[in-house]
PDB file of C-alpha atoms in Angstrom:
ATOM      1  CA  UNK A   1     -13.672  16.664  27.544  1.00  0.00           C
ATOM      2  CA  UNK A   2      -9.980  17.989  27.871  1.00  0.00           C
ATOM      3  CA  UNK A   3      -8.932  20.270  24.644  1.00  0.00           C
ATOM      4  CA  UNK A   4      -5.032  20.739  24.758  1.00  0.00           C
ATOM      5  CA  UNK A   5      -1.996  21.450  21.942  1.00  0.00           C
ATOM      6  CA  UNK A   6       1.581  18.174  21.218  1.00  0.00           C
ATOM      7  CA  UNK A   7       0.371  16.918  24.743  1.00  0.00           C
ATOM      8  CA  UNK A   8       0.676  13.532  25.936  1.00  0.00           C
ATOM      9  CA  UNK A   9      -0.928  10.884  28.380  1.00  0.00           C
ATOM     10  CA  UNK A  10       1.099  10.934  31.965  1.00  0.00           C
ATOM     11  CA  UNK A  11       1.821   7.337  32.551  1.00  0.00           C
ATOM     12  CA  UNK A  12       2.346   5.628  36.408  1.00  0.00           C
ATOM     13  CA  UNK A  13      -0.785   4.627  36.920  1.00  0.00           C
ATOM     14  CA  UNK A  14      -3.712   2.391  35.399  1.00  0.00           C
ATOM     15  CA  UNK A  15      -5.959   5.528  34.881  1.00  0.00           C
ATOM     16  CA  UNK A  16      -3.802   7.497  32.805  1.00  0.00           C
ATOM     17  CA  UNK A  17      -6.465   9.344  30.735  1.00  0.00           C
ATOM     18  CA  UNK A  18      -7.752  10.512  34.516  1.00  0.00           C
ATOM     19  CA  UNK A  19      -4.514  11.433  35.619  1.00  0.00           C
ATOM     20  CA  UNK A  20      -3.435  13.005  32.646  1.00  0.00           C
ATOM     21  CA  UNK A  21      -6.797  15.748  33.070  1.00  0.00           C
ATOM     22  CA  UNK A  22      -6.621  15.787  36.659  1.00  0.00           C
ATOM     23  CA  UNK A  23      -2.550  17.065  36.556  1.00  0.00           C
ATOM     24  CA  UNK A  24      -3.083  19.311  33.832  1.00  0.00           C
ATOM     25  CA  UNK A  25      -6.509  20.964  35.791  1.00  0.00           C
ATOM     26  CA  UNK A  26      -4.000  21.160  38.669  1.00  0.00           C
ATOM     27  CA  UNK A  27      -1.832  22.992  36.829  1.00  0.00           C
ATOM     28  CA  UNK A  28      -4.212  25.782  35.996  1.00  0.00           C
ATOM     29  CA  UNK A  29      -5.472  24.463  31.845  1.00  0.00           C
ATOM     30  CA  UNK A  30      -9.231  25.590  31.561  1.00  0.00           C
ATOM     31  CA  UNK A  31     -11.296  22.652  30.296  1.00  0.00           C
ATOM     32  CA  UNK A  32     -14.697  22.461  28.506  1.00  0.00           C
ATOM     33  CA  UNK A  33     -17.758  20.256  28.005  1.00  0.00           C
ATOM     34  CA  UNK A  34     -17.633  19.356  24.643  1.00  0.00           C
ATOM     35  CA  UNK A  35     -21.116  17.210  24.063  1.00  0.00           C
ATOM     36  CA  UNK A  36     -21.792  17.455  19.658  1.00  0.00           C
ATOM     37  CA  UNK A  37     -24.977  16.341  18.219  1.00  0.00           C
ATOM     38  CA  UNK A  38     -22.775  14.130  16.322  1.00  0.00           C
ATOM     39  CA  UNK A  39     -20.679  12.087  18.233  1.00  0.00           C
ATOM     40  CA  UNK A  40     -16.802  13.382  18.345  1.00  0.00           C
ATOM     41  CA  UNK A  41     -15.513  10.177  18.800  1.00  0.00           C
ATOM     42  CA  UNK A  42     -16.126   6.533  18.877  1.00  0.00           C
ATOM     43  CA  UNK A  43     -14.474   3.569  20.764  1.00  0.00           C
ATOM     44  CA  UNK A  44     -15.092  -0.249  21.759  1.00  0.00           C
ATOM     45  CA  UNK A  45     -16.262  -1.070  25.329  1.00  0.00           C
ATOM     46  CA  UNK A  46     -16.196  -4.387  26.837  1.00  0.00           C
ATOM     47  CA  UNK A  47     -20.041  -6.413  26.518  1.00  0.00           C
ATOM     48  CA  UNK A  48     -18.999  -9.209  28.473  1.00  0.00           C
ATOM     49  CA  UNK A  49     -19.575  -8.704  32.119  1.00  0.00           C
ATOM     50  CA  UNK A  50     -16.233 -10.335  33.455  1.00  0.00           C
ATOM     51  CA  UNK A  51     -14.630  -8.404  31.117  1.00  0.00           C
ATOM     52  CA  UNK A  52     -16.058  -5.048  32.624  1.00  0.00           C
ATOM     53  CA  UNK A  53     -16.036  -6.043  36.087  1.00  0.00           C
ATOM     54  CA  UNK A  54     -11.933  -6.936  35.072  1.00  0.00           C
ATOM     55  CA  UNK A  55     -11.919  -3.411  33.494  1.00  0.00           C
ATOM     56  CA  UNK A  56     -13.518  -1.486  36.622  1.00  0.00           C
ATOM     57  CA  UNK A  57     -10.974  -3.645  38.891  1.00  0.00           C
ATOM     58  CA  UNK A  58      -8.278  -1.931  37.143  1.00  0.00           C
ATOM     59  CA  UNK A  59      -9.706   1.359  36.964  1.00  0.00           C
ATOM     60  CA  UNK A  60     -10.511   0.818  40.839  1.00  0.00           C
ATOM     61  CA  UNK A  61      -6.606  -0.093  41.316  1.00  0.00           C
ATOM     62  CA  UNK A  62      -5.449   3.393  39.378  1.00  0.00           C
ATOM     63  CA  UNK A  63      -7.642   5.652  40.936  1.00  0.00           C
ATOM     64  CA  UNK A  64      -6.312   4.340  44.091  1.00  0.00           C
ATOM     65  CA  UNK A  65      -2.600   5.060  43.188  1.00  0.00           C
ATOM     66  CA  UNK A  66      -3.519   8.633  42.234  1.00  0.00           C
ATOM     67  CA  UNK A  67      -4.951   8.688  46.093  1.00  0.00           C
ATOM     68  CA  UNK A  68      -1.981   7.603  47.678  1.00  0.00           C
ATOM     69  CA  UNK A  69       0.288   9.217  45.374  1.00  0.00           C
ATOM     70  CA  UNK A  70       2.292  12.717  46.282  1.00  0.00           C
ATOM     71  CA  UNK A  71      -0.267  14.073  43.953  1.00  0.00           C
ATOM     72  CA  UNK A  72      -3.279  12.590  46.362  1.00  0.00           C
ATOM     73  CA  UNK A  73      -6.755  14.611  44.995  1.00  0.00           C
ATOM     74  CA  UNK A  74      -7.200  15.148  49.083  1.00  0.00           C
ATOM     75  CA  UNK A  75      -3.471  17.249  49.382  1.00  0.00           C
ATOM     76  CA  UNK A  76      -2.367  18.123  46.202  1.00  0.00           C
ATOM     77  CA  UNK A  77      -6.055  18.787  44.378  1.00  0.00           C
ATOM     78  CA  UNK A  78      -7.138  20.472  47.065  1.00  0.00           C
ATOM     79  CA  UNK A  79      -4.145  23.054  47.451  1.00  0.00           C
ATOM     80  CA  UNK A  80      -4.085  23.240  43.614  1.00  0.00           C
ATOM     81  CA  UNK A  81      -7.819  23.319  42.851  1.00  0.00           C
ATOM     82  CA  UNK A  82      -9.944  24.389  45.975  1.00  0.00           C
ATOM     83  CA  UNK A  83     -11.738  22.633  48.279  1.00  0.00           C
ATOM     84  CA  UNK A  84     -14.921  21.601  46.091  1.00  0.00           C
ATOM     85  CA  UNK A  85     -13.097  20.439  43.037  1.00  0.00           C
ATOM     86  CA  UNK A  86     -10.505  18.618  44.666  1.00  0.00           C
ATOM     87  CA  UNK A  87     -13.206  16.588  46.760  1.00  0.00           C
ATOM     88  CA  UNK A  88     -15.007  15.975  43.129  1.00  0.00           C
ATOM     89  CA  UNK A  89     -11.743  14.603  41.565  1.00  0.00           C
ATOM     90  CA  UNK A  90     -11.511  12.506  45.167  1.00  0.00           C
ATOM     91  CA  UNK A  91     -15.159  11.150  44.162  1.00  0.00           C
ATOM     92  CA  UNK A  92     -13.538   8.469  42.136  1.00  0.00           C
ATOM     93  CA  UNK A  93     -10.003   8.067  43.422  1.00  0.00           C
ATOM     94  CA  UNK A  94     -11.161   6.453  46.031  1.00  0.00           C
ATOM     95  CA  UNK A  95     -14.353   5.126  43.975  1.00  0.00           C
ATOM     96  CA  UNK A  96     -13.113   1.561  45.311  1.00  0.00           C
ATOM     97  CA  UNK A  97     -13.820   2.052  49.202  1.00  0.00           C
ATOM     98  CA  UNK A  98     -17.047   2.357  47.837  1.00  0.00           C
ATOM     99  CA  UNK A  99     -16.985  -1.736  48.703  1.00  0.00           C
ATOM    100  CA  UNK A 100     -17.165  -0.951  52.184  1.00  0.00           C
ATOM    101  CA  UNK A 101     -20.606   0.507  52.492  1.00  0.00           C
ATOM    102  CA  UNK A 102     -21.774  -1.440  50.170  1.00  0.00           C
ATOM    103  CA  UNK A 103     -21.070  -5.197  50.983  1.00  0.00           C
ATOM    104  CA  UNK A 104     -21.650  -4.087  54.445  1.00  0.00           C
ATOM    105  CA  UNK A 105     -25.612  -3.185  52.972  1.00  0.00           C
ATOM    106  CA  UNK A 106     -25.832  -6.487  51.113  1.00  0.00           C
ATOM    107  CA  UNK A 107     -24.552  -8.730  54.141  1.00  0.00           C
ATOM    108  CA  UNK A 108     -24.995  -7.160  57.553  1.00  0.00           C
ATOM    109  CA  UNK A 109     -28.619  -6.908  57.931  1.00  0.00           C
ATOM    110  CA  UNK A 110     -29.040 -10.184  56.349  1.00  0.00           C
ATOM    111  CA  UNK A 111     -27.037 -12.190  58.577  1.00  0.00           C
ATOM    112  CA  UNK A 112     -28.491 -10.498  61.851  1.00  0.00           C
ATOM    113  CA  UNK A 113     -32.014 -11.265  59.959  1.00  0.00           C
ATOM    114  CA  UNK A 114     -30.981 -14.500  59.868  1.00  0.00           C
ATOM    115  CA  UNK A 115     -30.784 -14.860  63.645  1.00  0.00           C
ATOM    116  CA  UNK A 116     -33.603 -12.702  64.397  1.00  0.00           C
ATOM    117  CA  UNK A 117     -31.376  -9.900  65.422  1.00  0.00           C
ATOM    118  CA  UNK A 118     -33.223  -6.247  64.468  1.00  0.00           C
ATOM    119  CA  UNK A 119     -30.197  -3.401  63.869  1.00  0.00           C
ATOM    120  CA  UNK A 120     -32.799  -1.122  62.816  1.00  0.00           C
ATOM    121  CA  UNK A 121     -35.765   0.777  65.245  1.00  0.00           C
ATOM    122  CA  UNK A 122     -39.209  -0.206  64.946  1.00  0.00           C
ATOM    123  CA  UNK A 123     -41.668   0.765  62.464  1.00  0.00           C
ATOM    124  CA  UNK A 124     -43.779   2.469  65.592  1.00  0.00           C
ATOM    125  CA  UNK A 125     -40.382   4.415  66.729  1.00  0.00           C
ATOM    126  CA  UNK A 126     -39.949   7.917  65.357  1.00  0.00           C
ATOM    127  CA  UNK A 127     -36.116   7.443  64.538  1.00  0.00           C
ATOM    128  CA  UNK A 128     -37.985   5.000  61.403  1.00  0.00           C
ATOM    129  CA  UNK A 129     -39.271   7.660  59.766  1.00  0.00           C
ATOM    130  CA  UNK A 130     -35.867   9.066  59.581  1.00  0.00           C
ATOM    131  CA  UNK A 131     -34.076   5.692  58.184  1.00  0.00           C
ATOM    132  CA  UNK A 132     -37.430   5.662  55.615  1.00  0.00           C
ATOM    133  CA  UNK A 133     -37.008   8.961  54.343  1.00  0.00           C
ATOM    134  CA  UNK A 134     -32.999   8.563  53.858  1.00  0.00           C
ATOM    135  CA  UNK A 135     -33.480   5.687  52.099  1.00  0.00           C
ATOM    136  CA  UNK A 136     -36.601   6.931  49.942  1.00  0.00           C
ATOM    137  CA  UNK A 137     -34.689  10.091  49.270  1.00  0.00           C
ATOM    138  CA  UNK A 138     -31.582   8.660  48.385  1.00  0.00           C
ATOM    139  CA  UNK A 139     -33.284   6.224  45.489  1.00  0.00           C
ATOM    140  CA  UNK A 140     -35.357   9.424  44.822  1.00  0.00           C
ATOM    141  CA  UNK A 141     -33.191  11.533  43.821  1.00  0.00           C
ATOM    142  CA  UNK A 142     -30.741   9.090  42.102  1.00  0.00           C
ATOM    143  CA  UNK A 143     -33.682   8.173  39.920  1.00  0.00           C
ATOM    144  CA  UNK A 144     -34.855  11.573  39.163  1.00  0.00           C
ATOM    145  CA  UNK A 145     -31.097  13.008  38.239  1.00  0.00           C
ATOM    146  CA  UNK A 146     -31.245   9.603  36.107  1.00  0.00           C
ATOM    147  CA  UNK A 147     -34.603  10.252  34.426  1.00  0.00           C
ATOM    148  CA  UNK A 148     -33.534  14.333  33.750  1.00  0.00           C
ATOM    149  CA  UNK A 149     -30.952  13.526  32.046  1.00  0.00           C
ATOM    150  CA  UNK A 150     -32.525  11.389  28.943  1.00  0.00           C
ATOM    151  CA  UNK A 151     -32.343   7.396  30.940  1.00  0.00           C
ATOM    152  CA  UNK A 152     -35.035   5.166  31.828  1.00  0.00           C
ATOM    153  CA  UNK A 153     -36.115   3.609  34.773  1.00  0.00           C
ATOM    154  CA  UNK A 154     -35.372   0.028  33.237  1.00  0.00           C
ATOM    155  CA  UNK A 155     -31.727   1.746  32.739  1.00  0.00           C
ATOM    156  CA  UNK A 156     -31.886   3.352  35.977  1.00  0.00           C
ATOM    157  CA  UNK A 157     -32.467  -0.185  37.248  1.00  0.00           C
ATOM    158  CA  UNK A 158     -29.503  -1.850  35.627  1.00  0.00           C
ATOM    159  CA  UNK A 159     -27.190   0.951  37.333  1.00  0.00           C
ATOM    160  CA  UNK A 160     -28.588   0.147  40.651  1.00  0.00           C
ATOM    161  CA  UNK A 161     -27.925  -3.536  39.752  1.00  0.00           C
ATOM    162  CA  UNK A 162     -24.331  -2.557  38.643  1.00  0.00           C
ATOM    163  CA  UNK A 163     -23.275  -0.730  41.507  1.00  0.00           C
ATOM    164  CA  UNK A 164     -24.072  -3.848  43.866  1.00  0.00           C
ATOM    165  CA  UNK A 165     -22.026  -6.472  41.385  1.00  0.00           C
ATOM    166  CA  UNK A 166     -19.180  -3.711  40.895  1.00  0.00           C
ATOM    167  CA  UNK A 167     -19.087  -3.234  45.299  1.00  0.00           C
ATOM    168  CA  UNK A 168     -19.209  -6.701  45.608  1.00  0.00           C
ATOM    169  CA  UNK A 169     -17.118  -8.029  43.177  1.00  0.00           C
ATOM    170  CA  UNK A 170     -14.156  -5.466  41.245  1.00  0.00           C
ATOM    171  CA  UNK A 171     -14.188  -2.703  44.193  1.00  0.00           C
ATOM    172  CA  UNK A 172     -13.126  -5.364  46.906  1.00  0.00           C
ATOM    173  CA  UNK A 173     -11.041  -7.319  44.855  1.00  0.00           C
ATOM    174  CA  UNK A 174      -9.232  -3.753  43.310  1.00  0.00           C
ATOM    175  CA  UNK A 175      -9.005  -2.379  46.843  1.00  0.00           C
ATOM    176  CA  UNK A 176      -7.317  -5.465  48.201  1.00  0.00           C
ATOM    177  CA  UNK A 177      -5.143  -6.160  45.316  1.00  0.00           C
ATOM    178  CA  UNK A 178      -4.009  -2.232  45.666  1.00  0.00           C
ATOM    179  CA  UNK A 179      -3.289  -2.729  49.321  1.00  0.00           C
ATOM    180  CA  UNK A 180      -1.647  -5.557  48.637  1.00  0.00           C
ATOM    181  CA  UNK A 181       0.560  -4.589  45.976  1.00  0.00           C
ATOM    182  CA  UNK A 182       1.588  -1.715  48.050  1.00  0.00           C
ATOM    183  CA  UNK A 183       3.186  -3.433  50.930  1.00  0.00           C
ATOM    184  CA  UNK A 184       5.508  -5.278  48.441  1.00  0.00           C
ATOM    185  CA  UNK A 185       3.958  -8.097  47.627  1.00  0.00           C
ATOM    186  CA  UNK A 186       3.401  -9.367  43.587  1.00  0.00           C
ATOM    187  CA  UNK A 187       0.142  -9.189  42.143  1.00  0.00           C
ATOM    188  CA  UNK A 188      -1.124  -9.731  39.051  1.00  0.00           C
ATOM    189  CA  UNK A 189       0.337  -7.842  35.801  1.00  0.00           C
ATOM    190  CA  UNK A 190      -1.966  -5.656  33.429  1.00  0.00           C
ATOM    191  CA  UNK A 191      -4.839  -7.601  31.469  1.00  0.00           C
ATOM    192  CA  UNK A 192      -6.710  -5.746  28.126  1.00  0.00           C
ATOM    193  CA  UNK A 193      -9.889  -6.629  28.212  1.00  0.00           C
ATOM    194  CA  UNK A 194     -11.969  -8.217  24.851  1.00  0.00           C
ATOM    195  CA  UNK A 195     -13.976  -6.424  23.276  1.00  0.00           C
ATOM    196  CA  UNK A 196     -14.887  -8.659  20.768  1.00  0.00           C
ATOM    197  CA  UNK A 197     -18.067 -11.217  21.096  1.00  0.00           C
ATOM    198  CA  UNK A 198     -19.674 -14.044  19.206  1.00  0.00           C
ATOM    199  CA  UNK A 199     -22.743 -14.381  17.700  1.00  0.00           C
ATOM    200  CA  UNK A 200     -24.948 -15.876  21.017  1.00  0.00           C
ATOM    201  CA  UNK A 201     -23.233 -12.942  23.067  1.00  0.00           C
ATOM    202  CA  UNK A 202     -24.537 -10.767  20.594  1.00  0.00           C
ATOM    203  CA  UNK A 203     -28.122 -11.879  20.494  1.00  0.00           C
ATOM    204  CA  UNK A 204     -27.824 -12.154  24.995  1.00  0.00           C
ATOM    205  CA  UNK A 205     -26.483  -9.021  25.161  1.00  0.00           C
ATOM    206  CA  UNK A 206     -29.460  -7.371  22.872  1.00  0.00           C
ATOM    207  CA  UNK A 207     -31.569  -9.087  24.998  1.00  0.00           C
ATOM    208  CA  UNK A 208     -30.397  -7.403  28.253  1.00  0.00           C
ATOM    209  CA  UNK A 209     -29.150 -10.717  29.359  1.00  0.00           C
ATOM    210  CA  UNK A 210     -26.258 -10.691  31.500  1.00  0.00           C
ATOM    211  CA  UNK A 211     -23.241 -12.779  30.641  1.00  0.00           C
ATOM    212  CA  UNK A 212     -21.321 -15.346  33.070  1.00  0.00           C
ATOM    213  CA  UNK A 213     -19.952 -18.417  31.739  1.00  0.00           C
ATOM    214  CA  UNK A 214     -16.360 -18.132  32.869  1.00  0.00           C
ATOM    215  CA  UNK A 215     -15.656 -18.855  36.392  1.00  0.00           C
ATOM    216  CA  UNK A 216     -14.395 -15.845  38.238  1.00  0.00           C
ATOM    217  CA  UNK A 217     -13.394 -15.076  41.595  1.00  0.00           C
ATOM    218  CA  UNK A 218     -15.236 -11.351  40.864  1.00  0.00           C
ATOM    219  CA  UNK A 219     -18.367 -13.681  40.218  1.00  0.00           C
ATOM    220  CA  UNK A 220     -18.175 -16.014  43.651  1.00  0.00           C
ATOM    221  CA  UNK A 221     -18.594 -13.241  45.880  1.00  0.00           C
ATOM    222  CA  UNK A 222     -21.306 -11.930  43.949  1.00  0.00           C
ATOM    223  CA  UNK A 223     -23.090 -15.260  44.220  1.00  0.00           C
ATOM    224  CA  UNK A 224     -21.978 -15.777  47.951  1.00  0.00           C
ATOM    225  CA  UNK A 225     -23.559 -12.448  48.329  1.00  0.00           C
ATOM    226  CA  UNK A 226     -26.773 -13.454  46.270  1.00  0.00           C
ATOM    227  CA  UNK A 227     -27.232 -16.713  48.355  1.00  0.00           C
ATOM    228  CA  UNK A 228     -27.125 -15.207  51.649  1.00  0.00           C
ATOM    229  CA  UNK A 229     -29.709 -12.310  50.855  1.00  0.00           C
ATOM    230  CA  UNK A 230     -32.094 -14.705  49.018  1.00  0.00           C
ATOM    231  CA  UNK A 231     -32.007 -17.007  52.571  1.00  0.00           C
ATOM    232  CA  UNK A 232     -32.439 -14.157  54.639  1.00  0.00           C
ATOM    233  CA  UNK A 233     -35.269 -12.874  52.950  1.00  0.00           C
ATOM    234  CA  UNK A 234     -36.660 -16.416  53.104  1.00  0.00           C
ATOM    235  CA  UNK A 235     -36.470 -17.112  55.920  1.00  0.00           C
ATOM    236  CA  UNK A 236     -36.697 -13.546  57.384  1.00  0.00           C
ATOM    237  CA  UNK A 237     -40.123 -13.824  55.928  1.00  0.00           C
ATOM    238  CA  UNK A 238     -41.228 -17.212  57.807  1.00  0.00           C
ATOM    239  CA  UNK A 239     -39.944 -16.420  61.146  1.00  0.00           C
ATOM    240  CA  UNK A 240     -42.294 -12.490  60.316  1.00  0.00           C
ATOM    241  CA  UNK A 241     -45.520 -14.323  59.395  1.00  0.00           C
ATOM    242  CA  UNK A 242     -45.402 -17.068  61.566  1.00  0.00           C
ATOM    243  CA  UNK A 243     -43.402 -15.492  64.973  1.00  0.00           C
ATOM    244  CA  UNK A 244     -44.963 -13.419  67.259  1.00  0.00           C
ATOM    245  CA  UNK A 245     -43.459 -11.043  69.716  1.00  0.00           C
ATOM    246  CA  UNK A 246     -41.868  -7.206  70.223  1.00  0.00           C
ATOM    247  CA  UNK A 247     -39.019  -8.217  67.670  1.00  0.00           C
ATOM    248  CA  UNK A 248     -41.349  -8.324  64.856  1.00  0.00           C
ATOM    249  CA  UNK A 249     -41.546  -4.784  64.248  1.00  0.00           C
ATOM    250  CA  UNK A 250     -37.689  -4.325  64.035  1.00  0.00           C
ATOM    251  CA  UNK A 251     -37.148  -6.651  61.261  1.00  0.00           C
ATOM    252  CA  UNK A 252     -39.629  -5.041  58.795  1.00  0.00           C
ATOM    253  CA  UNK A 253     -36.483  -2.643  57.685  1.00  0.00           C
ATOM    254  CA  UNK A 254     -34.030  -5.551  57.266  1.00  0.00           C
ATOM    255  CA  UNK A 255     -36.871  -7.395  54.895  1.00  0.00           C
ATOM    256  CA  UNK A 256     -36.855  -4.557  53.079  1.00  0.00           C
ATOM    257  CA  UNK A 257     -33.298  -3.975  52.366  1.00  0.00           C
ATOM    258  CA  UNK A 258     -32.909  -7.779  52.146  1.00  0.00           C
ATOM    259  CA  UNK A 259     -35.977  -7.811  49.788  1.00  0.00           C
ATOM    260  CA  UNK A 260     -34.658  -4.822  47.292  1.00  0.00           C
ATOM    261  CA  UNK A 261     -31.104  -6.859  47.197  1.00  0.00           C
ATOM    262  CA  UNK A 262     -33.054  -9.770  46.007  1.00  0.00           C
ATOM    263  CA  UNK A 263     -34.477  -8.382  43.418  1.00  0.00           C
ATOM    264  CA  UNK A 264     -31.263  -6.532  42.038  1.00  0.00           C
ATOM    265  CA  UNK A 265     -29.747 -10.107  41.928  1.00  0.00           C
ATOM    266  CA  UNK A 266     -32.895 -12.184  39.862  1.00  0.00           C
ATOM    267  CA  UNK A 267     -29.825 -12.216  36.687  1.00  0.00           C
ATOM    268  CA  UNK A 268     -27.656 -14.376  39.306  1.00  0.00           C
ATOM    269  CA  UNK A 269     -30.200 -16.261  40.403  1.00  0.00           C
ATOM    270  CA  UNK A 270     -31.393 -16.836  37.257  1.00  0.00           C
ATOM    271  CA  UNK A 271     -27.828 -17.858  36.017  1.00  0.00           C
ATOM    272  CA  UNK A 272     -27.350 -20.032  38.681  1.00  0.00           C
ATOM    273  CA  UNK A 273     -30.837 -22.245  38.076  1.00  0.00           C
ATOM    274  CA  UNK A 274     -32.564 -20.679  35.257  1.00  0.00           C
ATOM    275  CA  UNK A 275     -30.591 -20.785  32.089  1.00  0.00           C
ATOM    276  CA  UNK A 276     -28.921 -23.160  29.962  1.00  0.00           C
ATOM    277  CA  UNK A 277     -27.259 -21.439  27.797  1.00  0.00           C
ATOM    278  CA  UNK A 278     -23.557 -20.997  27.365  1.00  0.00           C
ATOM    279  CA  UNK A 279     -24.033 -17.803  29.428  1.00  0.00           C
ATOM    280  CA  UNK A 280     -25.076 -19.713  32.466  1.00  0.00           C
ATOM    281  CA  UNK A 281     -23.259 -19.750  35.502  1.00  0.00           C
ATOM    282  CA  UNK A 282     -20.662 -22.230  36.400  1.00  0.00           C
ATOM    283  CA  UNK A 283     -21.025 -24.659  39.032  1.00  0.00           C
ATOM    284  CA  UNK A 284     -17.443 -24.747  40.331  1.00  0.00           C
ATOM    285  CA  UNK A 285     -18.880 -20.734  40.845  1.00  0.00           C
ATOM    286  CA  UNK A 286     -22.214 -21.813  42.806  1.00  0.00           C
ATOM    287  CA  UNK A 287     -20.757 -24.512  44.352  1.00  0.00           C
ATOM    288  CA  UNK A 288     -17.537 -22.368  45.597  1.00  0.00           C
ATOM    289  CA  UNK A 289     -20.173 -19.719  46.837  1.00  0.00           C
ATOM    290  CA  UNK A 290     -21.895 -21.560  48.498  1.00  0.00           C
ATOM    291  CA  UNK A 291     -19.480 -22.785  50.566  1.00  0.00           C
ATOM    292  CA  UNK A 292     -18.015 -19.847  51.344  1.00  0.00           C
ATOM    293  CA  UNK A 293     -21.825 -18.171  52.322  1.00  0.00           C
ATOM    294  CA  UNK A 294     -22.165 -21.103  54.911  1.00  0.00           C
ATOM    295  CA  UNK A 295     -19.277 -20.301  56.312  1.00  0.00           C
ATOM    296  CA  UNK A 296     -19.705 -16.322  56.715  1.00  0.00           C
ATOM    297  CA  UNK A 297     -22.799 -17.439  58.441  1.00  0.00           C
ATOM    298  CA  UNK A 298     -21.612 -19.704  60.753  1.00  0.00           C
ATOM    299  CA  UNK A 299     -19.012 -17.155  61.850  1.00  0.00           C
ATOM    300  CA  UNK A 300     -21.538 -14.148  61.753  1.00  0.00           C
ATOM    301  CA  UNK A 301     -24.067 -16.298  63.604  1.00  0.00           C
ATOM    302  CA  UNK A 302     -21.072 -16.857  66.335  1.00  0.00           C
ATOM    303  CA  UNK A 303     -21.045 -13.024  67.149  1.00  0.00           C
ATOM    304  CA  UNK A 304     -24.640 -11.951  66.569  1.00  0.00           C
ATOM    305  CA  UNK A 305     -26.167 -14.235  69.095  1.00  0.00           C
TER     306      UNK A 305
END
């Protein structure tokens, strides 16, 4: 938390409350960690997930214009700051090309599963025990950090869930909607998210249940991505059992990945075929993924084979 005497937010960007510490750290104020056993202060966050995914899409967008500002954290935090605290400020301005690794995790591998291509070595090759213990160590620690610090694993599992809807969904559409708006063209003006719910929202969100409803273009590429992992996996897991052959060993990597990705998405599918409720969500949303997952794999399937 930033302590400082008749000083203001900086405006000229989305993320002013960022910008505003990150200048005034640049400029040499000392800051502290401030953490009461009574809480300092108290505020309103969205509960609706559209509303946060809407939220993180603007934070996304803000961070991004500090990045490719004259005050970039890369140039300017750097020179100001050092090397180390500079590249921690740089952590989240460019949180949004985040989207990059991840939708290429949650599609790539999937679509070559899809047509039987392996991308990864087989289980009997050394280099596997290399991709194994990255990815082990990677969950690993992020769980144990997660756990330290007074979470849960069922918490710890709703982050992991998060990150995939937020890479999917508010990081691609903030990174594209920043690179549009900087070549000139007119995007979309500022939107405050709700933070007020109803009754059933309530009750869902007490319940852990995650909340659709509205159809979104942050929700159809979530769903596209959904559809295509829970095929894969599918039939990933036919052509495993029932083919034969050298390829077999090279695909038990991609079922895993593909298998993990399924399980982070159960709320979609779920809201897709499960639920009834008001929460649900909307077919013009399934339907509009759907059509759009055919297509990425008749495209993908046009290069991988």
């Amino acid at each position: 938390m930033m302590f400082c005497l008749q000083i203001g937010l900086r405006y000229g960007s989305l993320v002013e409350d960022y910008y505003t510490g990150y200048r005034m750290k640049c400029e040499g104020w000392r800051s502290i960690f401030c953490y009461p056993e009574t809480a300092a202060f108290l505020g309103d966050v969205p509960f609706n997930l559209l509303d946060v995914l809407s939220q993180n899409k603007r934070w996304a967008i803000g961070l991004l214009e500090v990045a490719f500002s004259r005050y970039s954290t890369i140039t300017f935090g750097v020179k100001s700051m050092g090397l180390f605290m500079g590249l921690g400020y740089s952590y989240y301005a460019f949180w949004a090309i985040l989207t990059i690794p991840i939708t290429t995790y949650c599609l790539l591998p999937q679509l070559a599963l899809l047509n039987e291509l392996s991308i990864f070595p087989n289980v009997s090759d050394p280099w596997f025990l290399l991709y194994m213990f990255l990815f082990l160590g990677a969950y690993g620690q992020d769980l144990l950090e997660f756990v330290v610090h007074g979470g849960t694993i069922q918490r710890w599992w709703s982050d992991q869930r998060m990150w995939i809807m937020r890479g999917l969904s508010c990081y691609a559409f903030g990174l594209a909607e920043f690179v549009v708006k900087s070549i000139g063209i007119p995007t979309e003006g500022f939107n405050v998210t709700s933070k007020i719910i109803n009754d059933e929202q309530s009750k869902r969100y007490e319940q852990g249940v995650f909340e659709f409803g509205v159809p979104s273009p942050l929700f159809v590429t979530l769903t596209m991505a959904a559809i295509i992992n829970l095929l894969s996996f599918i039939v990933g897991l036919v052509h495993f059992i029932v083919d034969g052959g050298s390829n077999k060993e090279g695909l038990i990597m991609q079922l895993v990945l593909t298998g993990l990705i399924v399980m982070n998405c159960l709320p979609v599918y779920q809201a897709i075929a499960l639920r009834s409720d008001k929460g649900k969500m909307p077919t013009k949303t399934t339907v509009t993924a759907t059509f759009l997952a055919s297509a990425v794999y008749v495209v993908a399937s046009l290069f991988l084979k």
